[in-house]
Short mmCIF file of C-alpha atoms and ligand atoms in Angstrom, two decimals:
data_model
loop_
_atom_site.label_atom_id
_atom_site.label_comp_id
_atom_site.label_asym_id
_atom_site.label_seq_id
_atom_site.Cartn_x
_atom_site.Cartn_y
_atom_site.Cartn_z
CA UNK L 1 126.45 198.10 116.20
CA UNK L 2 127.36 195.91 119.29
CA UNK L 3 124.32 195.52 122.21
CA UNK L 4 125.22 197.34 124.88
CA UNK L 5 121.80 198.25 127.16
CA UNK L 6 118.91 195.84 127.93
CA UNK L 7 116.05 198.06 128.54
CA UNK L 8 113.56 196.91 130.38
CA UNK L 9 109.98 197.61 130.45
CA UNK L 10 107.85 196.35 133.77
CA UNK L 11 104.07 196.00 133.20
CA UNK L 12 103.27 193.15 131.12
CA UNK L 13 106.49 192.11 130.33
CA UNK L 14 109.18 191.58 133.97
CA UNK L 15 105.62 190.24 135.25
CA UNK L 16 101.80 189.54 134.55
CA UNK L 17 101.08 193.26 136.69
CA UNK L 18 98.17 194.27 134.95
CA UNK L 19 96.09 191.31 135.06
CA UNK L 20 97.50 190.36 138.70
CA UNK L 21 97.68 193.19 140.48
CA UNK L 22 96.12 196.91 138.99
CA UNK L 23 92.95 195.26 137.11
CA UNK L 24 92.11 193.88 140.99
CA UNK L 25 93.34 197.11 142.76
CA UNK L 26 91.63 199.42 140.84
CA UNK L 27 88.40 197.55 141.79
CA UNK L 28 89.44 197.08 145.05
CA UNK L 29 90.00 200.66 145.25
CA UNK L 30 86.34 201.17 143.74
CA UNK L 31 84.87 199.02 146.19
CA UNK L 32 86.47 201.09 149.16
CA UNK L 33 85.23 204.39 147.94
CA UNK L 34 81.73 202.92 147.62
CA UNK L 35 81.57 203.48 143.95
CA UNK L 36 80.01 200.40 141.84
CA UNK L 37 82.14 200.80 139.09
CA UNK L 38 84.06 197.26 138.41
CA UNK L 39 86.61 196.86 135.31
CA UNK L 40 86.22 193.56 134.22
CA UNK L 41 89.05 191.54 132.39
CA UNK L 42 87.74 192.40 128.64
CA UNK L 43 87.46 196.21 129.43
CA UNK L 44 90.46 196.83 131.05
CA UNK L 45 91.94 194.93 128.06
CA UNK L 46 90.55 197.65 125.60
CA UNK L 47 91.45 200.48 128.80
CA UNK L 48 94.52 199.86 128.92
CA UNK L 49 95.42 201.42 124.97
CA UNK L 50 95.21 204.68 127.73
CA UNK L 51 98.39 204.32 129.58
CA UNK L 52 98.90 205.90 133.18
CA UNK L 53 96.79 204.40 135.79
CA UNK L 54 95.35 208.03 136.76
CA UNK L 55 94.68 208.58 132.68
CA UNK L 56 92.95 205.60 132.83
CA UNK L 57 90.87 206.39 135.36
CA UNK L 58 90.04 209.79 133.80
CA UNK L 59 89.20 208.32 130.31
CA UNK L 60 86.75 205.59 131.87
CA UNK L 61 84.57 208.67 133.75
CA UNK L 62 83.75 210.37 130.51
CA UNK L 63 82.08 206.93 129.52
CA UNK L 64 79.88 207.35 132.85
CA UNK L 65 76.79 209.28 133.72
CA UNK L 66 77.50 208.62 137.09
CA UNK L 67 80.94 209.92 137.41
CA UNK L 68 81.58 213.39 138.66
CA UNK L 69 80.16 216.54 136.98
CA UNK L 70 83.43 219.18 136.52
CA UNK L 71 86.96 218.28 135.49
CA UNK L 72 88.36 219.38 138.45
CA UNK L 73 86.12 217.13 140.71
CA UNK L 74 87.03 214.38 138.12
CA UNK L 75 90.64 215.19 138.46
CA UNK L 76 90.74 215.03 142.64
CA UNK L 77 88.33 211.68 142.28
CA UNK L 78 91.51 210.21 139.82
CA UNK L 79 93.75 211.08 142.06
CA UNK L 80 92.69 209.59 145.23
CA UNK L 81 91.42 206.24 143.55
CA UNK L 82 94.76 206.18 142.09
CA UNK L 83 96.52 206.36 145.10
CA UNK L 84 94.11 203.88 147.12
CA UNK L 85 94.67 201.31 143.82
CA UNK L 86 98.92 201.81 144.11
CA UNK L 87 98.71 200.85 148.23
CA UNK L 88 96.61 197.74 146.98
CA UNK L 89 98.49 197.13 144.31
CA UNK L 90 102.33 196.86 146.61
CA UNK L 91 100.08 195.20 149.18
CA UNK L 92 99.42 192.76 146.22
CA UNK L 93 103.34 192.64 145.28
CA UNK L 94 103.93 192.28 149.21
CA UNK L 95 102.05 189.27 149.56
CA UNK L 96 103.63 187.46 146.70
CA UNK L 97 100.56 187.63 144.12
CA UNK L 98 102.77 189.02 141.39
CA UNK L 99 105.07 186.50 140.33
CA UNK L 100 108.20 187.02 137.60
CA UNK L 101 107.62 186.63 134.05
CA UNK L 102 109.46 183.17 133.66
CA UNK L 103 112.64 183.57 132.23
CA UNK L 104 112.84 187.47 133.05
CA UNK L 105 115.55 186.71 136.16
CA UNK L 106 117.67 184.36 134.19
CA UNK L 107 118.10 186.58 131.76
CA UNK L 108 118.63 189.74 133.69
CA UNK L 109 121.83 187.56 135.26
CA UNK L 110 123.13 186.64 132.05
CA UNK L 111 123.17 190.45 130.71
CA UNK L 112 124.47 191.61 134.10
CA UNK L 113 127.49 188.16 133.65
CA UNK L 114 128.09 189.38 130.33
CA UNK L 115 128.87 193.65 131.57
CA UNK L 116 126.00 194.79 129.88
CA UNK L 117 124.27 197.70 130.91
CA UNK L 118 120.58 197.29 131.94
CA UNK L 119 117.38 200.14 132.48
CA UNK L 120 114.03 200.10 132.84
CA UNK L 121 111.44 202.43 130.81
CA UNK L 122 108.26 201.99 132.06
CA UNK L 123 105.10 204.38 132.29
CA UNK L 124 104.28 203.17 135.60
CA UNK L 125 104.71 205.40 138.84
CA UNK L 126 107.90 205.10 140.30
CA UNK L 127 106.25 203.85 143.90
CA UNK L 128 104.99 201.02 141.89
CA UNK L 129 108.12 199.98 140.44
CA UNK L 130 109.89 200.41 143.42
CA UNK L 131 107.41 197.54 145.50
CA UNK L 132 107.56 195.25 142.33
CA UNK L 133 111.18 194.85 142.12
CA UNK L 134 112.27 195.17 146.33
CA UNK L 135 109.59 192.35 146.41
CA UNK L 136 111.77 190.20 143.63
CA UNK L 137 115.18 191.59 143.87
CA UNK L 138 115.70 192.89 147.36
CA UNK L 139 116.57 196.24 148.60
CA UNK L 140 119.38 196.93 146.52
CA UNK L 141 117.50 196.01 143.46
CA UNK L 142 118.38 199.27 141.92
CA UNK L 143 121.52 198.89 141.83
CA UNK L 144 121.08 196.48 139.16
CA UNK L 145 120.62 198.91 136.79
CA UNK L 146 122.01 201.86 135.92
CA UNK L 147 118.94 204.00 135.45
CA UNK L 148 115.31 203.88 135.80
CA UNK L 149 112.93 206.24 134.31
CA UNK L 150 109.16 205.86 135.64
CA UNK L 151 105.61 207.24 134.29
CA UNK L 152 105.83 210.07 136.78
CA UNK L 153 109.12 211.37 135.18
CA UNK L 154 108.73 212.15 131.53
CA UNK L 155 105.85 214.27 129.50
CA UNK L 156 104.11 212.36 127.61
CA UNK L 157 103.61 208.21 128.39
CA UNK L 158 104.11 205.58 126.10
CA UNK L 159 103.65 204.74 123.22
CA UNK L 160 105.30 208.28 122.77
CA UNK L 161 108.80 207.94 122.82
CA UNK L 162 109.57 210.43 125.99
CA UNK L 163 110.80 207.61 128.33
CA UNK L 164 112.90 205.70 125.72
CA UNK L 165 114.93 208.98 124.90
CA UNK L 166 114.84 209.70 128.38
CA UNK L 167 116.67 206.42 129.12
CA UNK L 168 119.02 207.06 126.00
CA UNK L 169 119.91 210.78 126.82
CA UNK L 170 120.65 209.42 130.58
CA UNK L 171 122.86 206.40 129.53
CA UNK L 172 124.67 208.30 126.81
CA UNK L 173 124.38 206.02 124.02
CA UNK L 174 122.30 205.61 120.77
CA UNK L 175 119.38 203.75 120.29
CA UNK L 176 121.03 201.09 118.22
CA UNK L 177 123.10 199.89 120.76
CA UNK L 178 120.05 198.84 122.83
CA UNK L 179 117.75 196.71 122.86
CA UNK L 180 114.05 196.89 123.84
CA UNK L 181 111.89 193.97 125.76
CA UNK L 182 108.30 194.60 125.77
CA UNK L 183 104.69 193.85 126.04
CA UNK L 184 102.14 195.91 124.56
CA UNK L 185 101.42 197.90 121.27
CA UNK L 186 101.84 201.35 123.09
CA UNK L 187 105.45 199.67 124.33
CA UNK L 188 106.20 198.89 120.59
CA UNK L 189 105.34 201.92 119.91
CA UNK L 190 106.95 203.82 122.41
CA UNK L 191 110.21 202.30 121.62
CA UNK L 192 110.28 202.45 117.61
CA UNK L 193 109.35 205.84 117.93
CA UNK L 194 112.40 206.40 119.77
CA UNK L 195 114.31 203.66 117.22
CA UNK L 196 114.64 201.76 119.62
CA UNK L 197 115.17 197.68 118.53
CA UNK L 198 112.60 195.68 120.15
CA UNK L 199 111.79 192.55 121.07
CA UNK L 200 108.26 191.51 122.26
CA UNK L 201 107.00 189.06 124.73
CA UNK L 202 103.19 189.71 124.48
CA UNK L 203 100.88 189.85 128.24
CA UNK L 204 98.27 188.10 128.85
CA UNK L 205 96.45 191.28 127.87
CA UNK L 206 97.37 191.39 124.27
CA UNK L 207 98.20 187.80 122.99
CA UNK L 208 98.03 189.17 118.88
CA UNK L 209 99.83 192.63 119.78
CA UNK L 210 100.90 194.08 116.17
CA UNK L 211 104.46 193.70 116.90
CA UNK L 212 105.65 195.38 113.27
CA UNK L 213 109.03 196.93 113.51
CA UNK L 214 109.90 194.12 116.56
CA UNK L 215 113.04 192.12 115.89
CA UNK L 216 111.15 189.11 117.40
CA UNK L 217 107.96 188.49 118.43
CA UNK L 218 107.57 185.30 121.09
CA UNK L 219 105.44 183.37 124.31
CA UNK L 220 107.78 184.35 126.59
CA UNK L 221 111.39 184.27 127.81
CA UNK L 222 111.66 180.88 129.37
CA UNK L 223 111.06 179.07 125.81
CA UNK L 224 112.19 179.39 122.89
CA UNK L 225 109.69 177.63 120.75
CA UNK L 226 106.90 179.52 119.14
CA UNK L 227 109.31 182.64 118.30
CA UNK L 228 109.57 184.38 114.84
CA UNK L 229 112.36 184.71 113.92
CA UNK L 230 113.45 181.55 115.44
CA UNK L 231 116.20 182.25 118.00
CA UNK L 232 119.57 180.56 117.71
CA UNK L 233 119.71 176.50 117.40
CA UNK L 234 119.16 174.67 121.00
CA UNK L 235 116.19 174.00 123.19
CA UNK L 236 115.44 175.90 126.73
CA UNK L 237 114.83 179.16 127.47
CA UNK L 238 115.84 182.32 125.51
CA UNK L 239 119.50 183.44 126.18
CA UNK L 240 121.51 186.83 125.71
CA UNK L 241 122.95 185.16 122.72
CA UNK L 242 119.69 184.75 121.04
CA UNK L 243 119.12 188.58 121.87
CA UNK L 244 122.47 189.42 120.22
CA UNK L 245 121.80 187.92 117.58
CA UNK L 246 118.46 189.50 116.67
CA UNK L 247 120.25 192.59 117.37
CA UNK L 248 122.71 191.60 114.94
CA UNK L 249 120.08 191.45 112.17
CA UNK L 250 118.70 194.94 112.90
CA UNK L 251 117.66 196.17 109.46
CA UNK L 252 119.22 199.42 109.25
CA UNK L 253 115.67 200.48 107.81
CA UNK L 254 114.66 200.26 110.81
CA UNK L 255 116.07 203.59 112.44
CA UNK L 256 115.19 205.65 109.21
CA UNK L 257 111.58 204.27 108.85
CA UNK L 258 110.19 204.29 112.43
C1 LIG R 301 102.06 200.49 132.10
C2 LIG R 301 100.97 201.41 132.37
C3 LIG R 301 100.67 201.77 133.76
C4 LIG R 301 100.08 200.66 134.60
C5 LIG R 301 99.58 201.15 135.93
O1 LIG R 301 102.44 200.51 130.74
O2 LIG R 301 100.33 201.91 131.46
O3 LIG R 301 99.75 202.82 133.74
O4 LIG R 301 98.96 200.11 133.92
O5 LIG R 301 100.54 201.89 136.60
P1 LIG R 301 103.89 200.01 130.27
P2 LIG R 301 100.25 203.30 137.27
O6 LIG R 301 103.99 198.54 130.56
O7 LIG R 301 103.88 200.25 128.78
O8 LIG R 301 104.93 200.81 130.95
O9 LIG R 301 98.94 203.21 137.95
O10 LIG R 301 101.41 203.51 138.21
O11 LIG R 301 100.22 204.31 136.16
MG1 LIG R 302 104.25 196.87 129.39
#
């Protein structure tokens, strides 16, 4: 089947947002509500296999004897330190400290040159999103794609495959005509559960992600040495033609198995 959708997911894999801007916030956040709690680089590594900032949150206080007593009380403590870490975190994005993946605009223009259709899936909040891309893209950034489906929007995060049918159901087309880029094992997962093809550009969070089931596993769009498969013959970054062709090779396996 012929590519027709780039889907997009944000954290981890449009830019470095976990360990440049929520790792910091949340702690930031902590700080401000006078609570010592600190997430250090190796923890939030392992936290982050619980997706959804406020989930997070929640699944860290039943490790501590000093967070609050009653899930309610635990519930309205998520939700404010969530909220203070989102306004750091698009202060963050404001001031410039959350750079592009390279490679991630170059390719955007090529798929947008050649008429293809492009989405993002991301279990992020929307708020988030928004900040991330106005910062990169400008105010009209949405318009670059045809639909965006957040965190806050679907059921169940990733890795289950809510916002991946989400994005399929709203763009009217099957998963084999799109194409997946993403990050982490729960995005993996999130899009082969949906049957998604996918291709993986691991964060700085999980360098040896288990990317079975990915098309292509490699550093990063901007090169395209150290990718298996290799990508087409040439040297520089990773084109639309190298994506087409791993789509091309999609075992059709793939969408019975996953
Ligand atoms: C992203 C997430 C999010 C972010 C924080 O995963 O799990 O929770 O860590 O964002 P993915 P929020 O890259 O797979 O979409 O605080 O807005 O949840
Ligand atoms: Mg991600």
């Amino acid at each position: 089947m012929n590519l027709r959708a780039l889907l997009w997911d944000v954290d981890g894999t449009i830019a470095e947002t976990e360990r440049d801007g929520h790792r910091v916030a949340f702690n930031e956040a902590f700080e401000a509500m006078g609570l010592p709690w600190r997430w250090d680089e190796a923890y939030y590594g392992r936290l982050l296999a619980t997706t959804g900032g406020r989930e997070r949150l929640l699944r860290d206080m039943t490790t501590r004897d000093d967070a609050p007593p009653s899930a309610r009380e635990r519930e309205s403590l998520a939700v404010a330190l969530h909220l203070s870490k989102n306004r750091r975190y698009q202060q963050r994005v404001a001031q410039g400290l959350v750079a592009l993946r390279p490679g991630v605009r170059e390719l955007m223009e090529d798929a947008s040159r050649a008429g293809l259709v492009q989405a993002i899936v991301t279990t992020t909040s929307r708020p988030n999103v928004d900040s991330l891309m106005h910062h990169h893209f400008g105010a009209k950034w949405a318009a670059r794609f045809e639909v965006v489906v957040c965190g806050d929007e679907v059921r169940r995060k990733k890795p289950a495959p809510d916002a991946y049918e989400r994005v399929l159901e709203r763009l009217g087309l099957e998963a084999a005509e799109t194409l997946a880029i993403e990050d982490s094992p729960a995005g993996v997962g999130a899009a082969r559960a949906a049957c998604v093809p996918v291709v993986v550009t691991p964060s700085a969070y999980f360098p040896h992600v288990d990317a079975k089931g990915a098309l292509a596993v490699g550093p990063g769009l901007h090169d395209r040495q150290g990718w298996s498969p290799a990508p087409l013959a040439g040297t520089g970054r990773v084109t639309l033609a190298d994506l087409c062709a791993w789509h091309l090779s999609t075992p059709a396996l793939h969408f019975s198995q996953t």
